[in-house]
Short mmCIF file of C-alpha atoms and ligand atoms in Angstrom, two decimals:
data_model
loop_
_atom_site.label_atom_id
_atom_site.label_comp_id
_atom_site.label_asym_id
_atom_site.label_seq_id
_atom_site.Cartn_x
_atom_site.Cartn_y
_atom_site.Cartn_z
CA MET P 68 7.02 -14.97 19.98
CA ALA P 69 4.65 -17.05 22.04
CA VAL P 70 5.65 -20.40 21.00
CA THR P 71 4.33 -23.13 23.54
CA ARG P 72 5.15 -26.77 23.40
CA LYS P 73 1.61 -27.86 23.70
CA LYS P 74 0.06 -30.43 21.38
CA ALA P 75 -1.91 -28.50 18.79
CA ALA P 76 -5.66 -28.21 19.60
CA PRO P 77 -7.98 -30.51 17.47
CA LYS P 78 -9.12 -28.72 14.32
CA LYS P 79 -12.93 -28.20 15.65
CA SER P 80 -12.02 -26.38 18.84
CA SER P 81 -9.33 -24.33 17.16
CA THR P 82 -11.83 -22.13 15.28
CA LYS P 83 -14.37 -21.86 18.10
CA LYS P 84 -15.79 -18.67 19.32
CA SER P 85 -12.56 -16.47 19.00
CA ASN P 86 -12.46 -16.72 15.31
CA THR P 87 -8.73 -17.36 15.73
CA VAL P 88 -6.92 -20.47 14.20
CA LYS P 89 -3.90 -22.30 15.62
CA LEU P 90 -1.34 -23.47 13.17
CA LYS P 91 -0.35 -26.99 13.69
CA PHE P 92 3.21 -28.16 12.85
CA ASP P 93 4.09 -31.85 12.22
CA THR P 94 5.96 -31.80 15.45
CA GLY P 95 3.01 -30.88 17.32
CA TRP P 96 3.88 -27.38 18.18
CA SER P 97 1.61 -24.73 17.97
CA TYR P 98 1.45 -20.80 18.42
CA ASP P 99 -0.75 -19.63 21.36
CA PRO P 100 -2.67 -16.62 20.48
CA ALA P 101 -0.86 -13.33 21.13
CA PRO P 102 -3.50 -10.62 20.32
CA GLU P 103 -2.68 -6.89 20.38
CA SER P 104 -5.25 -4.98 22.67
CA ARG P 105 -7.96 -3.16 21.00
CA SER P 106 -8.04 -0.87 23.88
CA ALA P 107 -5.05 1.16 22.48
CA ALA P 108 -7.42 2.71 19.98
CA THR P 109 -10.20 5.19 20.27
CA ILE P 110 -12.80 4.84 17.42
CA LYS P 111 -15.59 7.30 17.38
CA PRO P 112 -19.03 5.85 16.36
CA GLN P 113 -19.29 8.38 13.67
CA TYR P 114 -16.92 10.88 11.64
CA ASP P 115 -17.62 13.96 9.86
CA LEU P 116 -15.56 15.89 7.23
CA PHE P 117 -12.33 17.59 8.19
CA ILE P 118 -12.84 20.98 6.37
CA ASN P 119 -11.07 24.31 7.14
CA GLY P 120 -9.79 22.74 10.52
CA GLN P 121 -13.08 21.73 11.76
CA TRP P 122 -15.34 18.63 11.67
CA GLN P 123 -18.25 19.56 9.56
CA LYS P 124 -21.39 17.45 8.75
CA PRO P 125 -21.75 16.24 5.14
CA SER P 126 -24.19 18.49 3.39
CA GLY P 127 -26.08 15.31 1.93
CA LYS P 128 -26.31 14.16 5.52
CA LYS P 129 -25.27 10.67 4.36
CA TYR P 130 -22.80 8.23 6.10
CA PHE P 131 -21.50 4.97 5.29
CA ALA P 132 -20.22 2.15 7.43
CA THR P 133 -16.43 1.03 7.49
CA THR P 134 -16.04 -2.56 8.83
CA ASN P 135 -13.43 -4.84 10.01
CA PRO P 136 -12.77 -7.42 7.24
CA ALA P 137 -11.47 -10.03 9.80
CA THR P 138 -14.71 -10.02 11.59
CA GLU P 139 -17.22 -8.36 9.45
CA GLU P 140 -18.04 -6.01 12.22
CA LYS P 141 -19.07 -2.42 11.78
CA LEU P 142 -16.11 -0.26 13.18
CA SER P 143 -17.73 3.21 12.64
CA GLU P 144 -19.62 5.20 10.14
CA VAL P 145 -18.11 8.19 8.00
CA ALA P 146 -19.41 10.85 6.07
CA ASP P 147 -20.21 10.59 2.40
CA ALA P 148 -19.01 13.85 0.81
CA ASN P 149 -20.87 15.12 -2.20
CA ALA P 150 -20.00 17.66 -4.78
CA ALA P 151 -20.97 20.74 -2.53
CA ASP P 152 -18.69 19.37 0.34
CA VAL P 153 -15.81 18.93 -2.28
CA ASN P 154 -16.43 22.40 -3.41
CA LYS P 155 -16.30 23.67 0.48
CA ALA P 156 -12.92 21.71 1.06
CA VAL P 157 -11.36 23.10 -2.13
CA SER P 158 -12.25 26.62 -1.33
CA ALA P 159 -10.96 26.10 2.31
CA ALA P 160 -7.68 24.89 0.80
CA ARG P 161 -7.64 27.89 -1.69
CA THR P 162 -8.20 30.59 1.03
CA ALA P 163 -5.38 28.76 3.18
CA TYR P 164 -3.04 28.78 0.40
CA ASP P 165 -3.62 32.48 -0.63
CA LYS P 166 -3.79 33.79 2.84
CA VAL P 167 -1.46 31.72 4.96
CA TRP P 168 0.37 28.77 3.66
CA SER P 169 2.06 30.16 0.53
CA LYS P 170 3.13 33.39 2.39
CA MET P 171 4.63 31.46 5.35
CA PRO P 172 8.45 31.30 5.62
CA ALA P 173 9.51 27.84 4.70
CA ARG P 174 11.12 27.10 7.96
CA GLU P 175 7.87 27.76 9.74
CA ARG P 176 6.21 25.28 7.31
CA ALA P 177 8.76 22.71 8.30
CA LYS P 178 7.98 23.22 12.08
CA TYR P 179 4.52 22.17 11.39
CA ILE P 180 5.53 19.02 9.42
CA PHE P 181 8.01 17.97 11.98
CA ARG P 182 5.15 18.18 14.69
CA ILE P 183 3.00 16.04 12.71
CA SER P 184 5.68 13.33 12.35
CA ARG P 185 6.37 13.37 16.03
CA MET P 186 2.69 13.07 16.80
CA VAL P 187 2.47 10.18 14.40
CA GLN P 188 5.24 8.64 16.46
CA GLU P 189 3.55 9.31 19.73
CA LYS P 190 0.47 7.65 18.62
CA ALA P 191 2.16 4.92 16.71
CA ARG P 192 0.36 2.24 18.47
CA GLU P 193 -3.12 3.54 18.31
CA LEU P 194 -2.56 4.15 14.52
CA ALA P 195 -1.25 0.65 14.03
CA VAL P 196 -4.15 -0.95 15.77
CA ILE P 197 -6.65 1.13 13.73
CA GLU P 198 -4.86 0.35 10.54
CA THR P 199 -5.10 -3.30 11.27
CA LEU P 200 -8.72 -3.17 12.46
CA ASP P 201 -10.11 -1.21 9.47
CA GLY P 202 -7.91 -2.77 6.73
CA GLY P 203 -7.17 -6.45 7.70
CA LYS P 204 -3.35 -6.34 7.60
CA PRO P 205 -1.33 -7.95 10.29
CA ILE P 206 -0.59 -5.92 13.19
CA ARG P 207 3.11 -6.77 12.80
CA GLU P 208 3.04 -5.00 9.38
CA SER P 209 1.15 -1.89 10.57
CA ARG P 210 3.20 -1.59 13.77
CA ASP P 211 6.66 -2.36 12.27
CA PHE P 212 6.32 -0.96 8.70
CA ASP P 213 3.21 1.24 7.95
CA VAL P 214 3.17 3.55 10.83
CA PRO P 215 7.01 4.21 11.47
CA THR P 216 7.39 4.58 7.50
CA ALA P 217 4.68 7.14 7.52
CA ALA P 218 6.28 9.02 10.25
CA ASN P 219 9.60 8.91 8.46
CA HIS P 220 8.05 10.33 5.38
CA PHE P 221 6.84 13.30 7.31
CA PHE P 222 10.37 13.81 8.91
CA TYR P 223 11.93 13.40 5.49
CA TYR P 224 10.02 16.05 3.73
CA ALA P 225 9.96 18.29 6.85
CA GLY P 226 13.73 18.57 6.25
CA TRP P 227 13.41 19.60 2.60
CA ALA P 228 10.88 22.46 3.28
CA ASP P 229 13.41 25.22 3.86
CA LYS P 230 16.00 23.67 1.63
CA LEU P 231 14.26 23.71 -1.82
CA GLU P 232 17.06 25.99 -3.20
CA TYR P 233 19.43 22.85 -2.70
CA ALA P 234 16.96 20.52 -4.21
CA PHE P 235 16.83 22.78 -7.47
CA PRO P 236 19.88 24.77 -7.52
CA ASN P 237 20.09 27.85 -9.53
CA ARG P 238 16.30 27.45 -10.26
CA GLN P 239 13.32 29.27 -8.82
CA VAL P 240 10.48 27.03 -7.57
CA ALA P 241 7.03 27.91 -6.67
CA PRO P 242 4.16 25.73 -5.22
CA LEU P 243 1.26 24.76 -7.50
CA GLY P 244 -1.66 25.75 -5.23
CA VAL P 245 -4.25 23.15 -4.31
CA ALA P 246 -3.41 19.49 -4.39
CA GLY P 247 -6.24 16.87 -4.75
CA GLN P 248 -5.08 13.70 -3.42
CA ILE P 249 -6.76 10.35 -3.87
CA ILE P 250 -5.48 7.23 -2.10
CA PRO P 251 -6.23 3.34 -1.94
CA TRP P 252 -6.85 0.87 0.80
CA ASN P 253 -3.62 -1.06 0.78
CA PHE P 254 -1.47 1.33 2.80
CA PRO P 255 -3.95 3.91 4.06
CA LEU P 256 -1.95 6.10 6.56
CA LEU P 257 1.27 5.54 4.64
CA MET P 258 -0.16 6.57 1.32
CA ALA P 259 -1.68 9.72 3.08
CA ALA P 260 1.83 10.51 4.40
CA TRP P 261 3.27 9.98 0.91
CA LYS P 262 0.88 12.58 -0.47
CA ILE P 263 0.60 15.01 2.23
CA ALA P 264 4.22 15.45 3.42
CA PRO P 265 5.66 16.57 0.09
CA ALA P 266 2.82 18.77 -0.78
CA LEU P 267 3.01 20.76 2.58
CA ALA P 268 6.79 20.99 2.30
CA THR P 269 6.59 22.53 -1.06
CA GLY P 270 4.05 25.13 0.01
CA ASN P 271 0.72 23.61 -1.29
CA THR P 272 -2.51 23.01 0.52
CA VAL P 273 -4.41 19.66 0.21
CA VAL P 274 -7.82 18.11 -0.05
CA LEU P 275 -7.16 14.26 0.48
CA LYS P 276 -9.71 11.52 0.15
CA PRO P 277 -8.85 7.95 1.71
CA ALA P 278 -10.43 4.80 0.15
CA GLU P 279 -13.96 4.13 1.29
CA THR P 280 -13.14 0.71 3.00
CA THR P 281 -10.08 2.22 5.01
CA PRO P 282 -10.86 5.92 6.09
CA LEU P 283 -10.01 5.59 9.73
CA THR P 284 -6.37 6.21 9.92
CA ALA P 285 -6.65 9.15 7.70
CA LEU P 286 -9.30 10.59 10.12
CA LYS P 287 -7.02 10.02 12.90
CA LEU P 288 -4.40 11.88 11.13
CA ALA P 289 -6.99 14.75 10.61
CA GLU P 290 -7.11 14.78 14.49
CA ILE P 291 -3.53 14.94 14.77
CA ILE P 292 -3.30 17.63 12.30
CA GLN P 293 -5.95 19.57 14.32
CA GLU P 294 -3.93 19.06 17.56
CA ALA P 295 -0.75 20.20 15.86
CA ASP P 296 -2.54 23.43 15.12
CA LEU P 297 -1.99 23.37 11.41
CA PRO P 298 -3.69 26.56 10.02
CA PRO P 299 -7.24 25.80 9.08
CA GLY P 300 -7.70 24.69 5.68
CA VAL P 301 -4.12 23.69 4.81
CA VAL P 302 -5.18 19.94 4.92
CA ASN P 303 -8.63 18.77 4.46
CA ILE P 304 -9.64 15.26 4.66
CA ILE P 305 -12.85 14.14 3.20
CA THR P 306 -14.54 10.70 3.01
CA GLY P 307 -16.53 9.07 0.24
CA ALA P 308 -16.32 6.60 -2.69
CA GLY P 309 -15.55 6.95 -6.36
CA ALA P 310 -18.03 9.85 -6.85
CA THR P 311 -16.12 12.00 -4.19
CA GLY P 312 -12.94 11.13 -5.82
CA ALA P 313 -14.31 12.16 -9.23
CA ALA P 314 -15.64 15.52 -8.00
CA ILE P 315 -12.10 16.40 -6.58
CA VAL P 316 -10.46 15.53 -9.87
CA SER P 317 -12.86 17.52 -12.06
CA HIS P 318 -12.96 20.65 -9.71
CA PRO P 319 -11.80 23.55 -11.62
CA ASP P 320 -9.73 25.09 -8.65
CA VAL P 321 -7.68 22.11 -8.14
CA ASN P 322 -4.27 22.57 -9.55
CA LYS P 323 -2.65 19.09 -9.06
CA ILE P 324 -3.80 15.56 -8.88
CA ALA P 325 -2.15 12.76 -7.01
CA PHE P 326 -3.62 9.47 -7.35
CA THR P 327 -2.63 5.93 -6.33
CA GLY P 328 -5.14 3.05 -7.24
CA SER P 329 -6.31 0.92 -10.15
CA THR P 330 -5.16 1.45 -13.64
CA ASP P 331 -8.73 1.90 -14.63
CA VAL P 332 -9.60 4.76 -12.41
CA GLY P 333 -6.18 6.12 -13.44
CA LYS P 334 -7.20 6.17 -16.94
CA LEU P 335 -10.66 7.86 -16.09
CA ILE P 336 -8.78 10.46 -14.21
CA GLN P 337 -6.47 11.15 -17.15
CA ARG P 338 -9.39 11.58 -19.50
CA SER P 339 -11.15 13.86 -17.06
CA ILE P 340 -8.20 16.23 -16.67
CA ALA P 341 -7.30 16.18 -20.45
CA GLY P 342 -7.17 19.77 -21.73
CA THR P 343 -6.79 21.41 -18.42
CA ASN P 344 -3.46 22.60 -16.96
CA LYS P 345 -3.86 20.26 -13.86
CA LYS P 346 -0.63 18.59 -13.28
CA ALA P 347 -0.92 14.81 -12.27
CA THR P 348 0.96 11.94 -10.81
CA LEU P 349 -0.55 8.57 -11.23
CA GLU P 350 0.74 5.51 -9.35
CA LEU P 351 -1.27 2.56 -10.61
CA GLY P 352 -1.31 -1.23 -10.77
CA GLY P 353 1.69 -3.66 -11.11
CA LYS P 354 2.63 -7.27 -11.99
CA ALA P 355 6.25 -7.34 -10.59
CA ALA P 356 8.56 -10.01 -11.92
CA ASN P 357 10.72 -11.62 -9.21
CA ILE P 358 13.59 -13.36 -10.86
CA ILE P 359 15.58 -16.05 -9.40
CA PHE P 360 18.95 -17.30 -11.09
CA GLU P 361 20.45 -20.50 -10.28
CA ASP P 362 23.53 -19.01 -8.67
CA ALA P 363 21.23 -17.12 -6.11
CA PRO P 364 21.17 -18.01 -2.46
CA LEU P 365 18.03 -19.88 -2.75
CA ASP P 366 16.83 -19.88 0.96
CA GLN P 367 17.13 -16.24 0.95
CA ALA P 368 15.45 -15.69 -2.40
CA VAL P 369 12.58 -17.97 -1.29
CA GLU P 370 12.29 -15.68 1.82
CA GLY P 371 12.28 -12.71 -0.36
CA VAL P 372 9.46 -14.17 -2.52
CA ILE P 373 7.28 -14.82 0.52
CA ASN P 374 7.98 -11.33 1.77
CA GLY P 375 7.16 -10.12 -1.85
CA ILE P 376 3.72 -11.78 -2.43
CA TYR P 377 2.27 -13.40 0.66
CA PHE P 378 2.89 -10.96 3.67
CA ASN P 379 0.30 -8.22 3.50
CA GLN P 380 -2.01 -10.51 1.57
CA GLY P 381 -0.56 -9.73 -1.63
CA HIS P 382 -2.27 -6.11 -1.21
CA VAL P 383 0.74 -4.26 -2.64
CA CYS P 384 0.91 -2.66 -6.12
CA CYS P 385 4.61 -3.73 -6.33
CA ALA P 386 3.95 -7.35 -5.05
CA GLY P 387 6.40 -9.84 -6.65
CA SER P 388 3.34 -11.70 -8.23
CA ARG P 389 5.22 -13.21 -11.16
CA LEU P 390 8.17 -15.54 -10.10
CA TYR P 391 10.66 -16.46 -12.87
CA VAL P 392 12.85 -19.31 -11.79
CA GLN P 393 15.97 -20.58 -13.75
CA GLU P 394 14.99 -24.00 -15.05
CA SER P 395 17.89 -25.76 -13.29
CA VAL P 396 16.69 -24.84 -9.80
CA ALA P 397 12.90 -24.54 -10.46
CA LYS P 398 12.09 -27.93 -8.71
CA THR P 399 14.07 -27.03 -5.74
CA VAL P 400 12.75 -23.60 -5.27
CA ILE P 401 9.10 -24.75 -5.82
CA ARG P 402 9.60 -27.31 -2.99
CA LYS P 403 11.24 -24.92 -0.59
CA LEU P 404 8.45 -22.42 -1.58
CA LYS P 405 5.79 -24.89 -0.59
CA ASP P 406 7.36 -25.97 2.57
CA ARG P 407 7.79 -22.30 3.78
CA ILE P 408 4.08 -21.40 2.75
CA GLU P 409 2.96 -24.12 4.89
CA THR P 410 4.36 -22.57 7.91
CA LEU P 411 2.68 -19.21 7.26
CA ILE P 412 -0.10 -18.25 9.78
CA VAL P 413 -3.17 -17.08 8.17
CA GLY P 414 -5.78 -15.52 10.71
CA ASP P 415 -6.52 -12.80 13.08
CA PRO P 416 -4.77 -9.69 11.99
CA MET P 417 -4.53 -8.52 15.57
CA ASP P 418 -2.46 -11.37 16.56
CA LYS P 419 1.29 -10.72 16.62
CA ASN P 420 2.21 -14.19 15.10
CA THR P 421 -0.12 -13.89 12.09
CA ASP P 422 1.72 -13.60 8.78
CA ILE P 423 -1.31 -13.04 6.55
CA GLY P 424 -4.21 -11.27 7.57
CA ALA P 425 -7.60 -10.55 6.10
CA ILE P 426 -8.42 -9.53 2.46
CA ASN P 427 -9.65 -5.84 2.59
CA SER P 428 -13.17 -6.59 1.45
CA LYS P 429 -15.67 -9.13 0.43
CA GLN P 430 -15.31 -7.64 -3.11
CA GLN P 431 -11.64 -7.98 -3.23
CA LEU P 432 -11.91 -11.72 -2.08
CA GLU P 433 -14.24 -12.43 -4.93
CA THR P 434 -11.94 -10.93 -7.25
CA ILE P 435 -9.13 -13.30 -5.99
CA HIS P 436 -11.42 -16.22 -6.39
CA ARG P 437 -12.36 -15.41 -9.82
CA TYR P 438 -8.53 -15.35 -10.70
CA LEU P 439 -8.03 -18.73 -9.01
CA ASP P 440 -10.85 -20.14 -11.20
CA ILE P 441 -9.39 -18.27 -14.37
CA GLY P 442 -5.84 -19.69 -13.63
CA ARG P 443 -7.21 -23.35 -13.38
CA ARG P 444 -9.39 -22.87 -16.43
CA GLU P 445 -6.30 -21.69 -18.34
CA GLY P 446 -4.60 -24.81 -17.53
CA ALA P 447 -2.23 -23.87 -14.79
CA GLU P 448 -1.71 -26.04 -11.79
CA MET P 449 -3.00 -24.70 -8.58
CA TRP P 450 -1.62 -25.53 -5.22
CA GLU P 451 -2.51 -23.85 -1.82
CA SER P 452 -1.53 -24.04 1.75
CA SER P 453 -3.37 -26.74 3.83
CA CYS P 454 -3.84 -24.07 6.68
CA PRO P 455 -7.22 -23.57 8.46
CA LEU P 456 -9.02 -20.22 7.78
CA PRO P 457 -11.16 -18.48 10.45
CA ARG P 458 -14.89 -19.09 10.02
CA LYS P 459 -15.81 -15.30 9.60
CA GLY P 460 -14.16 -12.53 7.80
CA TYR P 461 -12.53 -12.43 4.33
CA PHE P 462 -9.38 -14.69 4.21
CA CYS P 463 -7.49 -16.47 1.38
CA ARG P 464 -4.98 -19.25 1.69
CA PRO P 465 -1.56 -18.51 0.25
CA THR P 466 -1.64 -19.94 -3.25
CA LEU P 467 0.82 -20.56 -6.13
CA PHE P 468 0.45 -21.68 -9.74
CA THR P 469 2.99 -23.76 -11.67
CA ASN P 470 2.59 -24.57 -15.43
CA VAL P 471 1.72 -21.00 -16.25
CA ALA P 472 2.29 -19.61 -19.79
CA GLN P 473 3.43 -16.07 -20.30
CA SER P 474 0.09 -15.32 -22.04
CA ASN P 475 -2.08 -16.53 -19.19
CA ARG P 476 -4.27 -13.99 -17.54
CA ILE P 477 -2.81 -15.02 -14.05
CA ALA P 478 0.56 -13.91 -15.43
CA GLN P 479 -0.54 -10.75 -17.03
CA GLU P 480 -3.24 -9.17 -14.83
CA GLU P 481 -3.01 -7.71 -11.28
CA ILE P 482 -4.74 -10.17 -8.77
CA PHE P 483 -4.05 -8.27 -5.64
CA GLY P 484 -4.11 -11.13 -3.46
CA PRO P 485 -1.71 -13.97 -2.05
CA VAL P 486 -1.42 -15.60 -5.36
CA LEU P 487 1.95 -16.39 -7.01
CA SER P 488 2.29 -17.39 -10.81
CA ILE P 489 5.51 -19.31 -11.42
CA LEU P 490 7.23 -19.41 -14.87
CA THR P 491 10.69 -20.75 -15.91
CA PHE P 492 13.41 -19.39 -18.14
CA ARG P 493 16.87 -20.48 -19.29
CA THR P 494 18.75 -17.38 -20.37
CA ASP P 495 19.16 -13.73 -19.11
CA ASP P 496 17.86 -12.47 -22.48
CA GLU P 497 14.76 -14.86 -22.21
CA VAL P 498 13.82 -13.71 -18.79
CA ILE P 499 14.31 -9.96 -19.54
CA GLU P 500 11.96 -10.33 -22.59
CA LYS P 501 9.52 -12.27 -20.47
CA ALA P 502 9.70 -9.96 -17.41
CA ASN P 503 9.11 -6.70 -19.63
CA ASN P 504 6.34 -8.51 -21.69
CA SER P 505 3.67 -6.93 -19.48
CA PRO P 506 1.39 -3.86 -19.33
CA PHE P 507 2.86 -2.74 -16.22
CA GLY P 508 6.14 -1.66 -15.08
CA LEU P 509 6.24 -0.78 -11.55
CA SER P 510 8.80 -2.79 -9.79
CA ALA P 511 10.83 -6.31 -10.10
CA GLY P 512 13.24 -8.12 -8.25
CA VAL P 513 16.65 -10.07 -9.09
CA TRP P 514 18.22 -12.81 -7.09
CA THR P 515 21.53 -13.69 -8.02
CA ASP P 516 25.25 -13.93 -6.67
CA LYS P 517 26.63 -12.07 -9.73
CA GLY P 518 26.82 -8.16 -9.54
CA SER P 519 27.26 -8.03 -13.30
CA LYS P 520 23.86 -9.79 -13.92
CA ILE P 521 22.30 -7.46 -11.51
CA PHE P 522 23.58 -4.39 -13.53
CA ASN P 523 22.64 -5.94 -16.73
CA LEU P 524 19.11 -6.66 -15.52
CA THR P 525 18.42 -3.36 -13.74
CA ARG P 526 19.53 -1.53 -16.99
CA ARG P 527 17.36 -3.45 -19.30
CA MET P 528 14.14 -3.96 -17.02
CA ARG P 529 11.21 -1.49 -17.69
CA ALA P 530 10.21 -1.10 -14.14
CA GLY P 531 10.48 1.90 -11.90
CA VAL P 532 12.11 0.21 -9.02
CA VAL P 533 14.32 -3.07 -9.38
CA TRP P 534 15.38 -4.56 -5.94
CA ALA P 535 18.53 -6.82 -6.11
CA ASN P 536 18.75 -9.65 -3.60
CA THR P 537 15.95 -8.15 -1.63
CA PHE P 538 12.41 -7.18 -2.20
CA ASN P 539 9.78 -4.69 -1.02
CA LYS P 540 12.17 -2.29 0.76
CA PHE P 541 11.18 1.35 1.09
CA ASP P 542 12.73 4.42 2.35
CA PRO P 543 11.44 8.00 2.20
CA SER P 544 14.57 9.13 0.27
CA SER P 545 14.14 6.80 -2.58
CA PRO P 546 11.86 7.55 -5.35
CA PHE P 547 8.89 5.14 -6.34
CA GLY P 548 6.69 4.96 -9.45
CA GLY P 549 6.23 3.08 -12.54
CA TYR P 550 6.45 2.89 -16.36
CA LYS P 551 3.54 2.04 -18.82
CA GLU P 552 0.21 1.27 -17.25
CA SER P 553 1.76 1.52 -13.75
CA GLY P 554 1.54 5.26 -14.11
CA PHE P 555 3.81 8.13 -14.26
CA GLY P 556 5.60 10.50 -11.80
CA ARG P 557 7.64 9.76 -8.79
CA GLU P 558 6.93 9.79 -4.97
CA GLY P 559 9.61 9.75 -2.46
CA GLY P 560 12.95 11.28 -2.33
CA LEU P 561 13.97 14.39 -4.01
CA HIS P 562 12.04 13.36 -7.11
CA GLY P 563 8.81 13.30 -4.97
CA LEU P 564 9.14 17.27 -4.63
CA MET P 565 9.03 17.90 -8.42
CA PRO P 566 5.33 17.08 -8.98
CA TYR P 567 4.49 19.62 -6.44
CA VAL P 568 6.46 22.57 -7.80
CA ASP P 569 6.57 24.81 -10.85
CA ILE P 570 10.27 25.00 -11.72
CA LYS P 571 11.48 28.34 -13.37
P1 ADP A 707 -8.70 -0.34 -5.86
O1 ADP A 707 -9.08 -1.21 -7.12
O2 ADP A 707 -7.35 -0.45 -5.44
O3 ADP A 707 -9.88 -0.16 -4.81
P2 ADP A 707 -9.61 2.21 -6.96
O4 ADP A 707 -8.75 2.80 -8.05
O5 ADP A 707 -10.97 1.81 -7.23
O6 ADP A 707 -8.53 1.17 -6.60
O7 ADP A 707 -9.69 3.14 -5.83
C1 ADP A 707 -8.58 3.92 -5.30
C2 ADP A 707 -9.02 5.42 -4.84
O8 ADP A 707 -9.86 5.99 -5.98
C3 ADP A 707 -10.30 5.10 -3.88
O9 ADP A 707 -10.01 6.15 -2.97
C4 ADP A 707 -11.47 5.38 -4.53
O10 ADP A 707 -12.59 5.82 -3.72
C5 ADP A 707 -11.04 6.32 -5.67
N1 ADP A 707 -11.97 6.48 -6.89
C6 ADP A 707 -12.68 5.44 -7.38
N2 ADP A 707 -13.35 5.78 -8.58
C7 ADP A 707 -12.94 7.07 -8.74
C8 ADP A 707 -13.07 8.08 -9.82
N3 ADP A 707 -13.81 7.73 -10.88
N4 ADP A 707 -12.62 9.33 -9.69
C9 ADP A 707 -11.61 9.51 -8.70
N5 ADP A 707 -11.35 8.59 -7.85
C10 ADP A 707 -11.99 7.27 -7.75
#
């Protein structure tokens, strides 16, 4: 890391021109900027729709801009697919399914998926830079987590393609047909990999739509898929907003819907497919409880909380946004948290020292500010880092609330920002009751020295994933998914194959 022993620049000059900020420590130390180069990425000024292995103009001839949330600059414009384009993409996927993909020996399918994973690795730097420019997440995250984990998903599911008889012993499995896949903006490339890899491994074909604010890495993936010579129509990637997504969901020739996004849209999708025989997996919102017991290694736990809610701007559906601390250590934990938060660097996502990048869109920043107001009005006490923010772009200081009541909206609703609500508890039973008292049930964390407590909690928590003495850890072989309003179905691991097959 580029730590220099310079006196920190005065506040005024620190935000000049470059739109970067320098973090000042009490000692007078500061970090020099360490920006990743943009030159690693080729972004075309305009993207069409990737249908049937070719780039096709949208039939409505409409395009919309995608911008860099850290600078508010336009990066490119992408096609707005209408119902006719969706129809074209679904027909291409159907033909590819009937004529090629469902007939191809599984080991041959595997070779294509392996090829895609290797190409994602080869283009890792470019993909990471584009992910950061388009979505605002720190380059450290996209470089060290998003892109390698996306490649790992393709590798992992390529391995399953010709071993389905071992995944489902003594059963016969058949693909479903055409999968319509709709993904959000928080992990654009990784979500595309989560969706496409198991679908292809099980012999399905795909129509995928990335989120309207972060389409660029999915379009890069389309270029990779084209270069990998995947038979035309096996994967179609089309861009657009909610209406495009809705057209995919309601298309009669789509056999399966895989959706990750908000609970509200998840409910709309369920309504739209009710009465059809479309299969669906929905991975929706979350309000994860992160629980610290008095016997936990506190410094490690504090680091886990920071990782759970502040890194990645809190743009994670499994973010640990509710912290439950045992009363006896609450004061210490809150002090340690504030000290640590003060050292977090908020700013240019392309800078390798940045901990918290840009909020994904103006609209999302407004939502976060609305919740900060709600929290204050509900009587909770708000504290935020004193860090400077860049003048341009959508940024939010890491913030925490104390004096939060279980019924407060900031303890119940998903904020999707770097905002932590802190509550306290005395006993195991009390914290389990409080943690489960949520409309969501995606993930949770528990910090304690005692193995028995971990087992007690993981057994009784209504959450799809419970991390013990760690947080936000992912691996392609572990299933992920929620209970209650967090959706249903699992992605990842052997479980992630099931939603894409008919088991006989
Ligand atoms: P978020 O609040 O995380 O942006 P959304 O649920 O609004 O989540 O968006 C997730 C994805 O769902 C995006 O790709 C978006 O375009 C798509 N989408 C939005 N509305 C609909 C809809 N009515 N039907 C299908 N997809 C939709």
